[in-house]
CSV table of C-alpha atoms and ligand atoms in Angstrom, one decimal:
chain,number,residue,atom,x,y,z
A,1,MET,CA,0.0,0.0,0.0
A,2,THR,CA,1.4,3.4,-0.9
A,3,LYS,CA,1.7,6.2,1.6
A,4,LEU,CA,-1.0,8.2,-0.2
A,5,LYS,CA,-3.4,5.3,-0.2
A,6,ARG,CA,-2.8,4.7,3.5
A,7,LEU,CA,-3.5,8.4,4.2
A,8,LEU,CA,-6.7,8.3,2.2
A,9,MET,CA,-7.8,5.2,4.1
A,10,ARG,CA,-7.1,6.9,7.4
A,11,ARG,CA,-9.0,10.0,6.3
A,12,LYS,CA,-12.0,7.9,5.3
A,13,THR,CA,-12.0,6.2,8.6
A,14,LEU,CA,-11.9,9.5,10.4
A,15,ILE,CA,-14.8,10.8,8.4
A,16,VAL,CA,-16.9,7.7,9.1
A,17,ALA,CA,-16.1,8.0,12.8
A,18,PHE,CA,-17.0,11.7,12.8
A,19,ILE,CA,-20.3,11.1,11.0
A,20,ALA,CA,-21.1,8.3,13.5
A,21,ALA,CA,-20.2,10.4,16.5
A,22,THR,CA,-22.2,13.4,15.2
A,23,GLY,CA,-25.1,11.1,14.3
A,24,SER,CA,-25.3,9.5,17.7
A,25,PHE,CA,-25.0,12.9,19.4
A,26,LEU,CA,-27.9,14.2,17.3
A,27,LEU,CA,-29.8,11.1,18.0
A,28,GLY,CA,-29.3,11.6,21.7
A,29,VAL,CA,-30.5,15.2,21.4
A,30,THR,CA,-33.5,14.5,19.3
A,31,LEU,CA,-34.5,11.2,20.7
A,32,PRO,CA,-36.5,12.6,23.6
A,33,MET,CA,-38.6,14.5,20.9
A,34,ASN,CA,-39.0,11.3,18.9
A,35,LEU,CA,-40.1,9.4,22.0
A,36,ARG,CA,-42.7,12.1,22.7
A,37,ALA,CA,-44.1,11.6,19.2
A,38,ASN,CA,-46.1,8.8,20.8
A,39,GLN,CA,-47.2,11.0,23.7
A,40,PRO,CA,-50.3,13.1,23.5
A,41,LEU,CA,-48.4,16.3,24.0
A,42,ALA,CA,-49.2,17.9,20.7
A,43,PRO,CA,-49.0,21.6,21.9
A,44,ILE,CA,-45.5,21.2,23.3
A,45,GLN,CA,-44.3,19.2,20.4
A,46,ALA,CA,-45.7,21.6,17.9
A,47,GLN,CA,-43.9,24.4,19.7
A,48,VAL,CA,-40.6,22.5,19.7
A,49,LEU,CA,-40.9,21.6,16.1
A,50,ALA,CA,-41.9,25.1,15.1
A,51,VAL,CA,-38.8,26.5,16.7
A,52,SER,CA,-36.5,23.9,15.4
A,53,HIS,CA,-37.8,24.4,11.8
A,54,SER,CA,-37.2,28.1,11.9
A,55,GLN,CA,-33.7,27.2,13.1
A,56,GLU,CA,-33.1,25.0,10.1
A,57,GLU,CA,-34.2,27.6,7.7
A,58,GLN,CA,-31.1,29.7,8.4
A,59,PRO,CA,-28.0,28.3,6.7
A,60,ILE,CA,-25.5,27.3,9.3
A,61,SER,CA,-22.3,28.8,8.0
A,62,ASN,CA,-19.8,27.9,10.7
A,63,ILE,CA,-19.2,25.4,13.4
A,64,ASN,CA,-20.0,28.0,16.1
A,65,GLN,CA,-23.5,28.5,14.8
A,66,PHE,CA,-23.9,24.8,14.5
A,67,SER,CA,-23.0,24.2,18.1
A,68,GLN,CA,-25.3,27.1,19.2
A,69,ALA,CA,-28.1,25.4,17.3
A,70,ILE,CA,-27.4,22.1,19.0
A,71,ALA,CA,-27.3,23.9,22.4
A,72,HIS,CA,-30.6,25.6,21.6
A,73,ARG,CA,-32.1,22.2,20.6
A,74,VAL,CA,-30.9,20.6,23.9
A,75,GLU,CA,-32.4,23.5,25.8
A,76,LEU,CA,-35.7,23.1,24.0
A,77,SER,CA,-35.8,19.3,24.7
A,78,GLU,CA,-35.0,20.0,28.3
A,79,GLN,CA,-37.9,22.4,28.5
A,80,ALA,CA,-40.2,20.0,26.8
A,81,LEU,CA,-39.0,17.2,29.1
A,82,ALA,CA,-39.6,19.4,32.2
A,83,GLN,CA,-43.2,20.0,31.0
A,84,LEU,CA,-43.5,16.3,30.4
A,85,GLN,CA,-42.3,15.7,34.0
A,86,GLU,CA,-44.8,18.2,35.2
A,87,ILE,CA,-47.6,16.3,33.5
A,88,ARG,CA,-46.4,13.0,34.8
A,89,PHE,CA,-46.5,14.3,38.4
A,90,GLN,CA,-49.7,16.2,38.2
A,91,SER,CA,-51.3,13.1,39.6
A,92,GLY,CA,-48.7,12.3,42.2
A,93,VAL,CA,-49.3,12.8,45.9
A,94,PRO,CA,-46.8,13.8,48.6
A,95,SER,CA,-45.0,10.7,49.9
A,96,GLN,CA,-46.5,10.9,53.4
A,97,PHE,CA,-49.9,10.1,51.9
A,98,GLN,CA,-48.8,7.2,49.8
A,99,GLY,CA,-50.1,3.9,51.1
A,100,THR,CA,-52.8,5.7,53.3
A,101,THR,CA,-56.5,6.3,53.0
A,102,ILE,CA,-57.7,9.9,52.7
A,103,ARG,CA,-61.2,11.3,53.1
A,104,GLU,CA,-60.2,15.0,53.2
A,105,ALA,CA,-57.2,17.1,53.9
A,106,LYS,CA,-56.7,18.8,57.2
A,107,LEU,CA,-56.3,22.5,56.5
A,108,ASP,CA,-56.6,25.4,58.9
A,109,SER,CA,-59.7,27.5,58.4
A,110,GLN,CA,-58.0,30.4,56.6
A,111,HIS,CA,-57.4,28.1,53.6
A,112,LYS,CA,-60.8,27.4,52.2
A,113,ALA,CA,-59.9,24.9,49.5
A,114,ILE,CA,-62.0,22.1,48.1
A,115,ALA,CA,-61.4,19.4,45.5
A,116,LEU,CA,-64.0,18.4,43.0
A,117,THR,CA,-63.7,14.8,41.9
A,118,PHE,CA,-65.4,13.0,39.0
A,119,ASP,CA,-65.7,9.2,38.8
A,120,ASP,CA,-66.5,6.5,36.2
A,121,GLY,CA,-65.3,8.2,33.0
A,122,PRO,CA,-64.2,8.8,30.4
A,123,TRP,CA,-67.7,9.0,29.1
A,124,PRO,CA,-69.1,10.4,25.8
A,125,THR,CA,-70.7,13.8,25.9
A,126,THR,CA,-70.9,14.4,29.7
A,127,THR,CA,-67.1,14.2,30.3
A,128,THR,CA,-66.5,16.9,27.7
A,129,GLN,CA,-69.4,19.0,28.9
A,130,ILE,CA,-67.9,18.9,32.4
A,131,LEU,CA,-64.5,19.8,30.9
A,132,ASP,CA,-66.1,22.9,29.3
A,133,ILE,CA,-67.7,24.0,32.6
A,134,LEU,CA,-64.4,23.5,34.5
A,135,LYS,CA,-62.5,25.5,31.8
A,136,GLU,CA,-65.0,28.3,31.9
A,137,ASN,CA,-64.5,28.5,35.6
A,138,ASN,CA,-60.8,28.1,35.4
A,139,ILE,CA,-60.9,25.1,37.7
A,140,LYS,CA,-58.7,22.0,37.8
A,141,ALA,CA,-60.4,18.9,39.1
A,142,THR,CA,-59.6,15.2,39.7
A,143,PHE,CA,-60.9,12.4,37.5
A,144,PHE,CA,-61.0,8.7,38.6
A,145,TRP,CA,-61.0,6.6,35.5
A,146,VAL,CA,-62.4,3.1,34.8
A,147,GLY,CA,-59.8,1.3,32.6
A,148,LYS,CA,-62.3,-0.4,30.3
A,149,TYR,CA,-64.0,3.0,29.5
A,150,LEU,CA,-60.6,4.6,29.0
A,151,GLN,CA,-59.9,1.9,26.5
A,152,THR,CA,-63.2,2.6,24.7
A,153,TYR,CA,-62.9,6.4,24.8
A,154,PRO,CA,-59.1,7.1,24.7
A,155,GLU,CA,-59.5,10.5,23.0
A,156,ILE,CA,-61.8,11.8,25.7
A,157,GLY,CA,-59.3,10.7,28.3
A,158,LYS,CA,-56.5,12.5,26.5
A,159,GLN,CA,-58.6,15.7,26.4
A,160,VAL,CA,-59.0,15.5,30.2
A,161,ALA,CA,-55.3,15.0,30.8
A,162,GLN,CA,-54.3,17.7,28.4
A,163,ALA,CA,-56.5,20.2,30.2
A,164,GLY,CA,-54.3,19.7,33.2
A,165,HIS,CA,-56.7,17.8,35.5
A,166,ALA,CA,-55.4,15.2,37.9
A,167,ILE,CA,-56.1,11.5,37.1
A,168,GLY,CA,-56.7,8.6,39.5
A,169,ASN,CA,-57.2,4.9,39.0
A,170,HIS,CA,-60.8,3.5,39.6
A,171,THR,CA,-60.1,-0.1,38.5
A,172,TRP,CA,-60.5,-1.8,35.1
A,173,SER,CA,-64.0,-3.1,35.4
A,174,HIS,CA,-65.7,-1.4,38.3
A,175,GLU,CA,-67.2,-4.4,40.0
A,176,TYR,CA,-68.3,-4.8,43.6
A,177,ILE,CA,-66.8,-8.3,44.2
A,178,LYS,CA,-64.0,-9.7,46.4
A,179,TYR,CA,-60.5,-9.9,44.9
A,180,ASN,CA,-57.5,-12.0,45.7
A,181,GLU,CA,-54.1,-10.3,45.2
A,182,ASP,CA,-53.8,-11.4,41.6
A,183,GLY,CA,-57.3,-10.2,40.7
A,184,ALA,CA,-56.7,-6.8,42.4
A,185,ALA,CA,-53.4,-6.5,40.6
A,186,ARG,CA,-55.1,-7.1,37.2
A,187,GLU,CA,-57.8,-4.5,38.0
A,188,ILE,CA,-55.3,-1.8,39.2
A,189,ASP,CA,-52.1,-2.4,37.2
A,190,ARG,CA,-53.8,-2.7,33.9
A,191,THR,CA,-55.7,0.6,34.4
A,192,SER,CA,-52.6,2.5,35.5
A,193,SER,CA,-50.6,1.1,32.5
A,194,LEU,CA,-53.2,2.3,30.1
A,195,ILE,CA,-53.4,5.7,31.8
A,196,GLU,CA,-49.6,6.1,31.4
A,197,GLN,CA,-49.6,4.8,27.9
A,198,LEU,CA,-52.3,7.2,26.7
A,199,THR,CA,-51.4,10.3,28.7
A,200,GLY,CA,-47.9,9.9,30.1
A,201,ILE,CA,-49.4,10.3,33.6
A,202,GLN,CA,-48.1,8.0,36.4
A,203,THR,CA,-50.9,8.3,38.9
A,204,SER,CA,-50.5,7.5,42.6
A,205,MET,CA,-54.2,7.9,43.5
A,206,PHE,CA,-56.7,5.0,43.7
A,207,ARG,CA,-60.4,5.2,44.5
A,208,PRO,CA,-62.2,1.9,45.1
A,209,PRO,CA,-65.5,1.4,43.2
A,210,GLY,CA,-68.4,2.0,45.6
A,211,GLY,CA,-65.9,3.2,48.2
A,212,ILE,CA,-65.5,-0.4,49.3
A,213,LEU,CA,-62.4,-0.7,51.4
A,214,ASN,CA,-62.4,-4.4,52.4
A,215,ASN,CA,-62.6,-6.4,49.2
A,216,GLY,CA,-58.9,-6.6,48.4
A,217,LEU,CA,-58.6,-3.7,46.1
A,218,ALA,CA,-57.7,-1.0,48.6
A,219,ALA,CA,-55.3,-3.3,50.4
A,220,TYR,CA,-53.4,-4.0,47.1
A,221,ALA,CA,-53.4,-0.3,46.2
A,222,GLN,CA,-51.9,0.6,49.5
A,223,LYS,CA,-49.3,-2.1,49.2
A,224,LYS,CA,-48.4,-0.5,45.9
A,225,ASN,CA,-48.1,2.9,47.5
A,226,TYR,CA,-51.2,4.5,46.1
A,227,ALA,CA,-53.1,7.0,48.2
A,228,VAL,CA,-56.6,5.6,48.5
A,229,VAL,CA,-58.7,8.6,47.9
A,230,MET,CA,-62.2,8.6,49.4
A,231,TRP,CA,-64.4,11.7,49.8
A,232,SER,CA,-65.9,13.9,52.5
A,233,ALA,CA,-68.9,15.2,50.5
A,234,ASP,CA,-71.1,12.8,48.5
A,235,SER,CA,-73.3,14.5,45.9
A,236,PHE,CA,-75.3,11.3,45.4
A,237,ASP,CA,-75.6,12.6,41.8
A,238,TRP,CA,-76.3,9.1,40.5
A,239,ARG,CA,-79.6,9.0,42.4
A,240,SER,CA,-80.5,12.6,43.4
A,241,LEU,CA,-82.6,15.2,41.7
A,242,THR,CA,-80.6,18.3,40.8
A,243,GLU,CA,-82.0,20.3,43.8
A,244,SER,CA,-81.0,17.7,46.4
A,245,LEU,CA,-77.7,17.1,44.6
A,246,MET,CA,-76.8,20.8,45.3
A,247,ASP,CA,-77.9,20.5,48.9
A,248,ASN,CA,-75.9,17.3,49.4
A,249,VAL,CA,-72.7,19.1,48.3
A,250,MET,CA,-73.3,22.4,50.2
A,251,ARG,CA,-74.3,20.6,53.5
A,252,GLN,CA,-71.1,18.6,53.6
A,253,ALA,CA,-68.7,21.1,52.1
A,254,ASN,CA,-65.7,22.0,54.3
A,255,SER,CA,-62.2,23.3,53.9
A,256,GLY,CA,-59.9,20.5,52.8
A,257,GLY,CA,-63.0,18.6,51.6
A,258,ILE,CA,-63.2,16.2,48.6
A,259,VAL,CA,-66.5,16.2,46.7
A,260,LEU,CA,-67.7,13.1,44.9
A,261,MET,CA,-69.5,13.4,41.6
A,262,HIS,CA,-69.7,11.4,38.4
A,263,ASP,CA,-68.9,12.2,34.8
A,264,GLY,CA,-69.5,8.7,33.5
A,265,GLY,CA,-70.9,5.2,34.1
A,266,GLY,CA,-74.4,6.3,33.2
A,267,ASN,CA,-76.6,9.3,32.4
A,268,ARG,CA,-74.9,12.2,34.1
A,269,SER,CA,-76.9,15.0,32.6
A,270,ARG,CA,-78.1,16.1,36.1
A,271,THR,CA,-74.5,16.5,37.2
A,272,VAL,CA,-73.7,18.6,34.1
A,273,LYS,CA,-76.8,20.7,34.7
A,274,VAL,CA,-76.1,21.5,38.4
A,275,LEU,CA,-72.3,21.8,38.3
A,276,PRO,CA,-72.1,25.5,37.3
A,277,ASP,CA,-74.4,26.3,40.2
A,278,VAL,CA,-72.4,24.1,42.7
A,279,ILE,CA,-69.3,25.9,41.6
A,280,ALA,CA,-70.9,29.3,41.9
A,281,ARG,CA,-72.3,28.6,45.4
A,282,LEU,CA,-69.0,27.2,46.7
A,283,ARG,CA,-67.1,30.2,45.2
A,284,LYS,CA,-69.5,32.6,46.9
A,285,GLU,CA,-68.7,30.9,50.2
A,286,GLY,CA,-65.0,31.6,49.6
A,287,TYR,CA,-63.8,28.3,48.4
A,288,ILE,CA,-60.9,27.9,45.9
A,289,PHE,CA,-60.8,24.8,43.8
A,290,VAL,CA,-57.8,22.5,43.7
A,291,THR,CA,-56.9,19.0,42.6
A,292,VAL,CA,-56.6,16.2,45.2
A,293,PRO,CA,-52.8,16.2,44.9
A,294,GLU,CA,-52.8,20.0,45.4
A,295,LEU,CA,-55.1,19.7,48.4
A,296,LEU,CA,-52.6,17.2,50.0
A,297,GLN,CA,-49.7,19.4,49.2
A,298,MET,CA,-51.5,22.3,51.0
A,299,GLN,CA,-51.8,20.1,54.1
A,300,GLU,CA,-48.2,19.1,53.9
A,301,GLN,CA,-47.1,22.8,53.6
A,302,GLU,CA,-49.2,23.8,56.5
A,303,LEU,CA,-47.7,21.1,58.7
A,304,GLN,CA,-44.2,22.3,57.7
A,305,HIS,CA,-45.1,25.9,58.5
A,306,GLN,CA,-46.4,24.8,61.9
A,307,GLU,CA,-43.2,22.8,62.6
A,308,THR,CA,-40.9,25.7,61.7
A,309,ALA,CA,-43.1,28.1,63.8
A,310,GLN,CA,-42.7,25.7,66.8
A,311,LYS,CA,-38.9,25.6,66.5
B,1,ZN,ZN1,-67.3,4.5,40.6
């Protein structure tokens, strides 16, 4: 082999190595975006792509600009990932509540906060009607989903999650029977997997169907570190007329309270009809509306303040 040939070979190898290195770096930078392609995060993704397209329109004339472009892309992916993290944790509860059963948060009276919760969806028509009412009132609520309905109406579920509401697990099939550990695992794990697959949300909230705490489901959920979220104010919206539905909520409403309503599992037109009035009445009494995780965070913060005040 001549000297020239050897030199050319070496150069070729170097070029291949350079291309491979650049390629894998770019892959590392852009992979989080590609992964997100499967996640329902269209607004964030569109934003990221819009910016990166405008980047690409300008010719990159030197290596400095090129590395700036890369740095910018990294920054954008980091921002997008941070937003993704936020969504993942919008349904997480503080660790002190994991593995426990909660009926309400203990707040001092100066914080008049309440959490609206909706069970048994996603459900056609009524879930989106409730989403509209919540949006008009600028309220974030908490939805406990039934896995088999989420499987049937995934797009409705995605809408709920994208609107920033908190999501909890309400079993796969919503039955009032006894479960051994394997059965409970199937009901709960399968639902949580589908929630994560469709929305990216890893929920740490479980609500047992019918509020039954002794049929194996709640025990499994606690073992898996879910907070078992019950309620302090039952609207009885599944059997009440609109008038008494309102009374049921107002009579039991308190600071730190959790209100039980339904957006799915049957005809929920009464709930839809009365919800704007329920919100207006509670607001008039000075309540602010938060998700269940936010309510628990408020309790945690109050405890921390008390502890620092005592020191
Ligand atoms: Zn239910």
